[in-house]
PDB file of C-alpha atoms in Angstrom:
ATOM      1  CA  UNK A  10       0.000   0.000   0.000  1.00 57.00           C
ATOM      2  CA  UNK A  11       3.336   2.362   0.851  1.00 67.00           C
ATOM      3  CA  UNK A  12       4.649   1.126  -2.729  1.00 90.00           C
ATOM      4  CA  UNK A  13       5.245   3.922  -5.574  1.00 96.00           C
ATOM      5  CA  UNK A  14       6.125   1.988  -8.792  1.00 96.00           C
ATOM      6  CA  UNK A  15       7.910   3.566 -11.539  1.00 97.00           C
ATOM      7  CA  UNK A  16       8.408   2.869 -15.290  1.00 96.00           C
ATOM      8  CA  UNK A  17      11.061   2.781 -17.160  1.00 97.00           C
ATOM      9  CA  UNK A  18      14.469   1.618 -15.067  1.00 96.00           C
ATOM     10  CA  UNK A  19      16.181   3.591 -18.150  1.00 97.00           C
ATOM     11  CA  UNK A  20      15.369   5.522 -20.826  1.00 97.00           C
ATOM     12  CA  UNK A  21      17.307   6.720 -23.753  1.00 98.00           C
ATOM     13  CA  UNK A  22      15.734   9.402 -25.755  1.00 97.00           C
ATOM     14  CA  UNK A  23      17.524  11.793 -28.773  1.00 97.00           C
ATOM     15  CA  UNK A  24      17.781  15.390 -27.953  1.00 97.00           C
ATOM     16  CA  UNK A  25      14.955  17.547 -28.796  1.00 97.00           C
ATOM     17  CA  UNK A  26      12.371  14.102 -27.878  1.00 97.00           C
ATOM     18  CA  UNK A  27      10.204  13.928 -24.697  1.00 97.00           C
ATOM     19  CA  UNK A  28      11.204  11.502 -22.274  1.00 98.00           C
ATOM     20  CA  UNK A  29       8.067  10.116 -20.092  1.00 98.00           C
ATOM     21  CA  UNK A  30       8.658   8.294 -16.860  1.00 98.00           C
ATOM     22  CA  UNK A  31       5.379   7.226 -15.416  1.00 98.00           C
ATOM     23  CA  UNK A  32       4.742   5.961 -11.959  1.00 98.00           C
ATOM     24  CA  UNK A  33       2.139   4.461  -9.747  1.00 97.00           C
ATOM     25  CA  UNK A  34       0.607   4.218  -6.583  1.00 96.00           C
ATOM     26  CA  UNK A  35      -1.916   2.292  -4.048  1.00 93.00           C
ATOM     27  CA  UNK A  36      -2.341   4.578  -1.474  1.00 91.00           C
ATOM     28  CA  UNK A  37      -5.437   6.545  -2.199  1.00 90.00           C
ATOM     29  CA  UNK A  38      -4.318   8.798   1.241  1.00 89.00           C
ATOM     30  CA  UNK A  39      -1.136  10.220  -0.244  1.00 91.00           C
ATOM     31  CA  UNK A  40      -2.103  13.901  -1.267  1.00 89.00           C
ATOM     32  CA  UNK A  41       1.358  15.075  -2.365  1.00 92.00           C
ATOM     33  CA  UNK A  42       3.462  14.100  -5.462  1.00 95.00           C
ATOM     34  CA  UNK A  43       6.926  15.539  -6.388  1.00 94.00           C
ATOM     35  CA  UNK A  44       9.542  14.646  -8.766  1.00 97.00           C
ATOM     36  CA  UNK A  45      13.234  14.774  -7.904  1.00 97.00           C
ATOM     37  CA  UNK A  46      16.235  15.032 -10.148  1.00 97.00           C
ATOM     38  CA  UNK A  47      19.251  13.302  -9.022  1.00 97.00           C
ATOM     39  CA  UNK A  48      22.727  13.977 -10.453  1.00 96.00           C
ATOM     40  CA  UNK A  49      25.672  11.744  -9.396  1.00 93.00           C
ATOM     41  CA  UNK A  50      27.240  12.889  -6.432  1.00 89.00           C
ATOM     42  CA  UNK A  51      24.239  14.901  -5.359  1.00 92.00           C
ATOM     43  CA  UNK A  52      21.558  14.584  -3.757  1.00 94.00           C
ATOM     44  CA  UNK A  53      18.314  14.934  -4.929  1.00 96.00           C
ATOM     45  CA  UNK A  54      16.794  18.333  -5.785  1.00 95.00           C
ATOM     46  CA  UNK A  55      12.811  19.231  -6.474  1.00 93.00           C
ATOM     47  CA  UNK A  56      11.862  19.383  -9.833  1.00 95.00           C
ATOM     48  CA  UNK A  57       8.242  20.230 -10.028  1.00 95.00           C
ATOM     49  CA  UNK A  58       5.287  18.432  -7.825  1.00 94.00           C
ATOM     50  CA  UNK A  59       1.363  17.954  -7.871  1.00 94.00           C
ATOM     51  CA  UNK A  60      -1.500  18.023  -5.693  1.00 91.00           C
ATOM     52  CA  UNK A  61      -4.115  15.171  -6.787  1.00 89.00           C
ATOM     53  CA  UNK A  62      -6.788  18.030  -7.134  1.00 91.00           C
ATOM     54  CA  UNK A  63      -4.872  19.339 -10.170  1.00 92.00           C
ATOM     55  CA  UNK A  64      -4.614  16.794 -13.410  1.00 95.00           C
ATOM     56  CA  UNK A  65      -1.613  18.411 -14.605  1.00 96.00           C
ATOM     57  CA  UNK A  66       1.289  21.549 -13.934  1.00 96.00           C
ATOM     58  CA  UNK A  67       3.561  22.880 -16.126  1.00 97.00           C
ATOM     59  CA  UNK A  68       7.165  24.034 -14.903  1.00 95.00           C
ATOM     60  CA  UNK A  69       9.416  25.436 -18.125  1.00 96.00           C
ATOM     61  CA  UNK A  70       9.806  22.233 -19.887  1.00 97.00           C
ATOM     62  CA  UNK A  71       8.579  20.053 -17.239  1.00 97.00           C
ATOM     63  CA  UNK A  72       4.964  18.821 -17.275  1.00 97.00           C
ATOM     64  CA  UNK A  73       3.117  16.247 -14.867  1.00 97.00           C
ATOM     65  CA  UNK A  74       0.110  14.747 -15.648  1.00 96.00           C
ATOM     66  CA  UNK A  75      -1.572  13.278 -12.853  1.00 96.00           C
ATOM     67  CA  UNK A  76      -4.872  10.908 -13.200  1.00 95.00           C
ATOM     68  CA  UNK A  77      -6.283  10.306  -9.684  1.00 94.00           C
ATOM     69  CA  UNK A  78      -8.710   7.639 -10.866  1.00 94.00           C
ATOM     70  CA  UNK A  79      -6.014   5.494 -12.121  1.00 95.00           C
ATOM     71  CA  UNK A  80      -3.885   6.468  -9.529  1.00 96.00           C
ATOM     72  CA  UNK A  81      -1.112   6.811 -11.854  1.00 97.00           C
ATOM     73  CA  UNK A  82       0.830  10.542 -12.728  1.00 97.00           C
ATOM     74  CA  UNK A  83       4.199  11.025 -15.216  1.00 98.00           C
ATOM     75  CA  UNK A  84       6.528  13.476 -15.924  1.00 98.00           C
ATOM     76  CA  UNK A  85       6.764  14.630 -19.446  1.00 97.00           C
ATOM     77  CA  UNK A  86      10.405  16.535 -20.431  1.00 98.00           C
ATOM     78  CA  UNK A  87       9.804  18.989 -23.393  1.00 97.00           C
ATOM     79  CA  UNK A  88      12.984  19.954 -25.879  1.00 97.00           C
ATOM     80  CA  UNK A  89      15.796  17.540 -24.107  1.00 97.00           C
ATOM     81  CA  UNK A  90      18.932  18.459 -23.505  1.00 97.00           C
ATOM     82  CA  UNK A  91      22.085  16.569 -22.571  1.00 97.00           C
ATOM     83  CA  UNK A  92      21.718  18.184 -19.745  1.00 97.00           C
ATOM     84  CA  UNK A  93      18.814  16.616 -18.166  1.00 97.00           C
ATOM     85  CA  UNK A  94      20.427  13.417 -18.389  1.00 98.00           C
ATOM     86  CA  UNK A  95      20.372  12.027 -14.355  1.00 98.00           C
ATOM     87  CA  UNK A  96      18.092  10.094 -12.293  1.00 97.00           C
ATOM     88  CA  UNK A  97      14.538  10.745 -12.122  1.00 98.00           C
ATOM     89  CA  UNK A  98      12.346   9.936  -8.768  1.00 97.00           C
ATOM     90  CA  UNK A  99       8.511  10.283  -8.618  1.00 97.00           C
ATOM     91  CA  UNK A 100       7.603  10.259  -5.156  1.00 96.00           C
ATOM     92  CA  UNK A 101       3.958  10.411  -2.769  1.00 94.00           C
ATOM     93  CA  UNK A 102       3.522  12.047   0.482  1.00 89.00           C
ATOM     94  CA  UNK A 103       0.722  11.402   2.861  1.00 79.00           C
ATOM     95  CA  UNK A 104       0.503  14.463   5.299  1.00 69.00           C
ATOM     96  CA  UNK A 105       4.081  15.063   6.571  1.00 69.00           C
ATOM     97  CA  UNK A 106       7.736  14.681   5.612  1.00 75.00           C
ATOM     98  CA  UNK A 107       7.315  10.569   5.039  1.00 86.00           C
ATOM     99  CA  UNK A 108       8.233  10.610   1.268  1.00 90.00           C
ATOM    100  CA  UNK A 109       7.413   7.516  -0.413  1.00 93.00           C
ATOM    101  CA  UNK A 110      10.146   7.097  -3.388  1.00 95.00           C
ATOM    102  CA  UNK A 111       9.699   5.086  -6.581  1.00 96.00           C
ATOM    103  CA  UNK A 112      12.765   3.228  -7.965  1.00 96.00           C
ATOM    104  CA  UNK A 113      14.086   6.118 -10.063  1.00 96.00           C
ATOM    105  CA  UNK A 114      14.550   6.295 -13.793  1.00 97.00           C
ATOM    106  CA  UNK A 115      18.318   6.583 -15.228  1.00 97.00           C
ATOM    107  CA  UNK A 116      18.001   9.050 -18.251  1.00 98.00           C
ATOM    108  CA  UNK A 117      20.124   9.735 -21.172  1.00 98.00           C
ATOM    109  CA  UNK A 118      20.149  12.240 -23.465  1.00 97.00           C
ATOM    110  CA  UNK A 119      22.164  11.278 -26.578  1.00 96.00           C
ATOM    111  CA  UNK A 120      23.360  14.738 -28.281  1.00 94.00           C
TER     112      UNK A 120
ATOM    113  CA  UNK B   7      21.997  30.959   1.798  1.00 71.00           C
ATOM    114  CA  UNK B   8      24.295  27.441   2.460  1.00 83.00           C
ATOM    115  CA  UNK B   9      22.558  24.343   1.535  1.00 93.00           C
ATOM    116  CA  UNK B  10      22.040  21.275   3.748  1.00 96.00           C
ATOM    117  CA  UNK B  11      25.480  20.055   4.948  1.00 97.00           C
ATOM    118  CA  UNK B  12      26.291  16.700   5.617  1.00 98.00           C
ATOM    119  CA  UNK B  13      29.818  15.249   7.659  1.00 97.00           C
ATOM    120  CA  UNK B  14      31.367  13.372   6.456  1.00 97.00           C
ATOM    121  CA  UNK B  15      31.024  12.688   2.792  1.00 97.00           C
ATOM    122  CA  UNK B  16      32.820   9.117   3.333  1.00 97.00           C
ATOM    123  CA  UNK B  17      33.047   6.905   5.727  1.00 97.00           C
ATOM    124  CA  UNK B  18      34.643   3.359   6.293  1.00 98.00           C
ATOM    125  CA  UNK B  19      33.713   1.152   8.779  1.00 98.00           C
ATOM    126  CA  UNK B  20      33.733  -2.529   9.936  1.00 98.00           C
ATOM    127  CA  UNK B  21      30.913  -4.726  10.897  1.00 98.00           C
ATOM    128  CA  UNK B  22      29.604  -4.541  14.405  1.00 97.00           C
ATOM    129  CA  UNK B  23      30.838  -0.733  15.196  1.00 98.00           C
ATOM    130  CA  UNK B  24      28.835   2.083  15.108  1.00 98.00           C
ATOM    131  CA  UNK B  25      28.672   5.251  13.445  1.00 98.00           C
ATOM    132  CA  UNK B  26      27.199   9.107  14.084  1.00 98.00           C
ATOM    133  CA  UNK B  27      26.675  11.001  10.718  1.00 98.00           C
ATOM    134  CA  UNK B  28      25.914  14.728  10.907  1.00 98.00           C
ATOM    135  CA  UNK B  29      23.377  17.223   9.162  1.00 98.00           C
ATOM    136  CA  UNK B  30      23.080  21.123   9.552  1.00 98.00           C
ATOM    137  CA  UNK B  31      19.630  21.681   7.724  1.00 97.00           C
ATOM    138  CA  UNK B  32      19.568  25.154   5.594  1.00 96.00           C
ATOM    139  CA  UNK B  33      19.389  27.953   8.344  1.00 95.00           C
ATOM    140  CA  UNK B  34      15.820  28.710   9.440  1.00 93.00           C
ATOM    141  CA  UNK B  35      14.737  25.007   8.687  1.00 94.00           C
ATOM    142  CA  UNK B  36      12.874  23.086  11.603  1.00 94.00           C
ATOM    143  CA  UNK B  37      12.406  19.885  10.123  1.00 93.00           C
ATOM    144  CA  UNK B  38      15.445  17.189   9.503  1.00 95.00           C
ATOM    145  CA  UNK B  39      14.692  13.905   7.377  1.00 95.00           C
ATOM    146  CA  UNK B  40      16.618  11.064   6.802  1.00 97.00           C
ATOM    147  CA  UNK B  41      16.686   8.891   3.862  1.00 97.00           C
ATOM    148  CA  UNK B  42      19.289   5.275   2.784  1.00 97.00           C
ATOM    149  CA  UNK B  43      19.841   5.421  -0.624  1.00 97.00           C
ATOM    150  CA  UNK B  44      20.637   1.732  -2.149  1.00 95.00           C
ATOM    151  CA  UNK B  45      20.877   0.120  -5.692  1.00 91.00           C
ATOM    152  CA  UNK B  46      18.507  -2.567  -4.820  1.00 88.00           C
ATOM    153  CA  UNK B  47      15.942  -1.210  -2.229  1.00 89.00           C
ATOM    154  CA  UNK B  48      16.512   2.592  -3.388  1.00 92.00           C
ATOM    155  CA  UNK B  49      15.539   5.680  -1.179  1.00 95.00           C
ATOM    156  CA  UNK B  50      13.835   4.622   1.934  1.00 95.00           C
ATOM    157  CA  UNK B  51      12.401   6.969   4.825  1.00 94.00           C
ATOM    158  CA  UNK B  52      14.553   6.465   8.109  1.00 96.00           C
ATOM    159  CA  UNK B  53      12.678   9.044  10.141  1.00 94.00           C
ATOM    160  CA  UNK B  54      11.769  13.160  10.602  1.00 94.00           C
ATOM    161  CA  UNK B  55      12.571  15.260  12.937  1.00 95.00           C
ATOM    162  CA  UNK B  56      10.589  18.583  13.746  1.00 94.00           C
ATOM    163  CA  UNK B  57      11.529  20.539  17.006  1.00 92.00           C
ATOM    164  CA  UNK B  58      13.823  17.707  18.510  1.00 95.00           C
ATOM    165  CA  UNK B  59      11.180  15.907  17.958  1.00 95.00           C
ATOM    166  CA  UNK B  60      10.882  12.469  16.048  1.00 94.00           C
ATOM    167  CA  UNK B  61       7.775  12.586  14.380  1.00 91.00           C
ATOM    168  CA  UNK B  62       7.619  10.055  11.238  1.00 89.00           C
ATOM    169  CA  UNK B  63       9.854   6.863  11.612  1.00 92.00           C
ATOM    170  CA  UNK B  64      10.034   4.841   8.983  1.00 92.00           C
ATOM    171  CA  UNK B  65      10.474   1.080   8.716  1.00 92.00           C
ATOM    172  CA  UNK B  66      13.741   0.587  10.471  1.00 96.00           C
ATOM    173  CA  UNK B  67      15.189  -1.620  12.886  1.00 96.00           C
ATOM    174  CA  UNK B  68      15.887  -0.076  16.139  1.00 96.00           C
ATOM    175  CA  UNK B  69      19.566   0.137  15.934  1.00 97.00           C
ATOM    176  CA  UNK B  70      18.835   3.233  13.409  1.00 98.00           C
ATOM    177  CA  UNK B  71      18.475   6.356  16.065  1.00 97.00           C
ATOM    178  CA  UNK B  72      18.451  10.060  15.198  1.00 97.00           C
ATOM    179  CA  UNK B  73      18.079  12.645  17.808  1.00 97.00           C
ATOM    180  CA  UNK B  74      18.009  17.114  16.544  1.00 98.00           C
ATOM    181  CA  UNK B  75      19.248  19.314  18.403  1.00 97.00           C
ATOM    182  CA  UNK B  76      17.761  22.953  19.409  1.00 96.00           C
ATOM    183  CA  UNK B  77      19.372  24.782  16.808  1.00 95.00           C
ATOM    184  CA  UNK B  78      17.880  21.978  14.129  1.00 96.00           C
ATOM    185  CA  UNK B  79      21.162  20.248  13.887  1.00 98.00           C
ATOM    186  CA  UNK B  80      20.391  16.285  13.442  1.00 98.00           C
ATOM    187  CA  UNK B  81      22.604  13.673  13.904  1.00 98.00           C
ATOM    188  CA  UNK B  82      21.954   9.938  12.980  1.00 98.00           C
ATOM    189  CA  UNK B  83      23.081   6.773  14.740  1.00 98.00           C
ATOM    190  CA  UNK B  84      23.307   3.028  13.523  1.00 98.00           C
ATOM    191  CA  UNK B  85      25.174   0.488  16.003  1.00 95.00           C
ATOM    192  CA  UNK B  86      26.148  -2.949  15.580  1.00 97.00           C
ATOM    193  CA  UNK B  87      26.987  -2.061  11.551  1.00 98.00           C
ATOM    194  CA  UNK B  88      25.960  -4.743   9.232  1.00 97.00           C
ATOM    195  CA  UNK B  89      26.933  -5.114   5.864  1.00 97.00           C
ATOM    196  CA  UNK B  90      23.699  -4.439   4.391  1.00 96.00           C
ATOM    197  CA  UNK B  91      23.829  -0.981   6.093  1.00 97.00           C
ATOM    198  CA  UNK B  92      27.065  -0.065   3.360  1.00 97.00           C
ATOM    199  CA  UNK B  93      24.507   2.966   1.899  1.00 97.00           C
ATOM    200  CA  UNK B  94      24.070   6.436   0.668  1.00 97.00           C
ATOM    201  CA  UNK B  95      22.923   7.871   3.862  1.00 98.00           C
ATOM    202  CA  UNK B  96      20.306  11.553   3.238  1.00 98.00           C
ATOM    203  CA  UNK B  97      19.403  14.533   5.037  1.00 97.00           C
ATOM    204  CA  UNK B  98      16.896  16.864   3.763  1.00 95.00           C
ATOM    205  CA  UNK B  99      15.526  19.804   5.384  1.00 94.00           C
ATOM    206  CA  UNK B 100      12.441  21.549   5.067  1.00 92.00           C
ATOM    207  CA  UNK B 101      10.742  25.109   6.959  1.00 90.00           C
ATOM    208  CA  UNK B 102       7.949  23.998   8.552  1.00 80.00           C
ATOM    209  CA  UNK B 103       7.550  20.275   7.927  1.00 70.00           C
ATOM    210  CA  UNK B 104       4.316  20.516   5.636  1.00 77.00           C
ATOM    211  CA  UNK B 105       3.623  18.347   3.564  1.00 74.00           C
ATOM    212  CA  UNK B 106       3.694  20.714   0.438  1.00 79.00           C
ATOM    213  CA  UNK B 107       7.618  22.402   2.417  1.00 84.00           C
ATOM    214  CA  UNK B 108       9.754  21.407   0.030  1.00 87.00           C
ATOM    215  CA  UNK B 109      12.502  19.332   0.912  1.00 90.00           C
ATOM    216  CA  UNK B 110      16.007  19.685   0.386  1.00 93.00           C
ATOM    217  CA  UNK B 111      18.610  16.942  -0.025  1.00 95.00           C
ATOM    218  CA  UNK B 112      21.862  17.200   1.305  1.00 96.00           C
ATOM    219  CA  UNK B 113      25.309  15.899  -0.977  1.00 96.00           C
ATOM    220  CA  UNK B 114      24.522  12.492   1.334  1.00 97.00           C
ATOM    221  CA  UNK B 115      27.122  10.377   3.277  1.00 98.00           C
ATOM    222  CA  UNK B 116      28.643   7.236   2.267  1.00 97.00           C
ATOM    223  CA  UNK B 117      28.843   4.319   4.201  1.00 98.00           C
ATOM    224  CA  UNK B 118      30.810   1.109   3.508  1.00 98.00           C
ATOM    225  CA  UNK B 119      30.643  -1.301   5.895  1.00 98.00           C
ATOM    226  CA  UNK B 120      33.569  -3.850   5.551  1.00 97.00           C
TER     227      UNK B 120
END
């Protein structure tokens, strides 16, 4: 019920394409859901997050879509760059700090 | 304003010791999380701390102890290392503790346990 499955482990995409990493969760109590960007050797850093009253947010080239019937919400990168080649986490939160990761995504932007 | 620090970066240690790892949240923070950070299980919740407070623990075996200080310092514990503790060990920090505060990650400690 805690679980927050994501999809795919990697993903290669071309510059300029839109990467979408999808995830998944049980837990109909979880009212929070951000997305972290992890670079090696860092820790991760907030990328854009959702409230499950709002079906989708745009941040600059960064767009959730969140479907709270299916329980399921994915991150949609516009224009990639090189650049946003890292590790990408979705993650739920249930009133508080308790963040509930998914398995991450390893991205990579070929030039 | 400084990020969330973490000491140290690296650590070394053998099984059955113990270790204390560090965080000093971004100034004017209250709340400290911890997070281990593994290939195969991958981030997991160790617990939050909110006024030296714990409020959230996560799903931990007791020999995985935090404590925060007044001025929102936090310090972790694990005794009796195992191997399976060898980790990427987070802090994050957030204002209030909301659960819309953002949190941010520290650069993370490294534990190998030998």
């Amino acid at each position: 019920q805690q679980q927050v499955k994501q999809s795919p482990q990697s993903l290669i995409v071309q510059k300029g394409g839109i990467p979408i990493i999808n995830c998944a969760y049980e837990n109909t109590a979880f009212d929070y859901f951000p997305w972290y960007q992890q670079f090696p050797g860092k820790g991760p850093a907030l990328l854009i997050a959702i409230r499950p009253d709002v079906s989708e947010k745009k941040e600059g080239r960064f767009t959730i879509s969140f479907n709270k019937s299916a329980k399921q919400f994915s991150l949609h990168i516009m224009d990639s760059q090189p650049g946003d080649s890292a590790t990408y986490f979705c993650a739920a939160c249930q009133g508080a700090q308790k963040l509930v990761f998914g398995q991450g995504t390893r991205l990579t932007i070929n030039p | 304003k400084a990020g969330v620090t973490q000491t140290p970066r690296y650590l070394i240690k053998t099984r059955g010791q113990q270790v204390t790892l560090s965080c000093s949240p971004i100034s004017g923070h209250r709340s400290v999380s911890w997070y281990q950070q593994t290939p195969g299980q991958g981030l997991q919740f160790l617990f939050e701390y909110f006024s030296e407070t714990q409020r959230n623990k996560g799903n931990f075996p007791g020999r995985f102890s935090g404590r925060q200080f007044s001025n929102s310092r936090s310090e972790m514990n694990v005794s009796t290392l195992e191997l399976g503790d060898s980790a990427l060990y987070l802090c994050a920090s957030s204002l209030g503790g909301g659960v819309t505060d953002t949190q941010y990650f520290g650069p993370g400690t490294r534990l190998t346990v030998l």
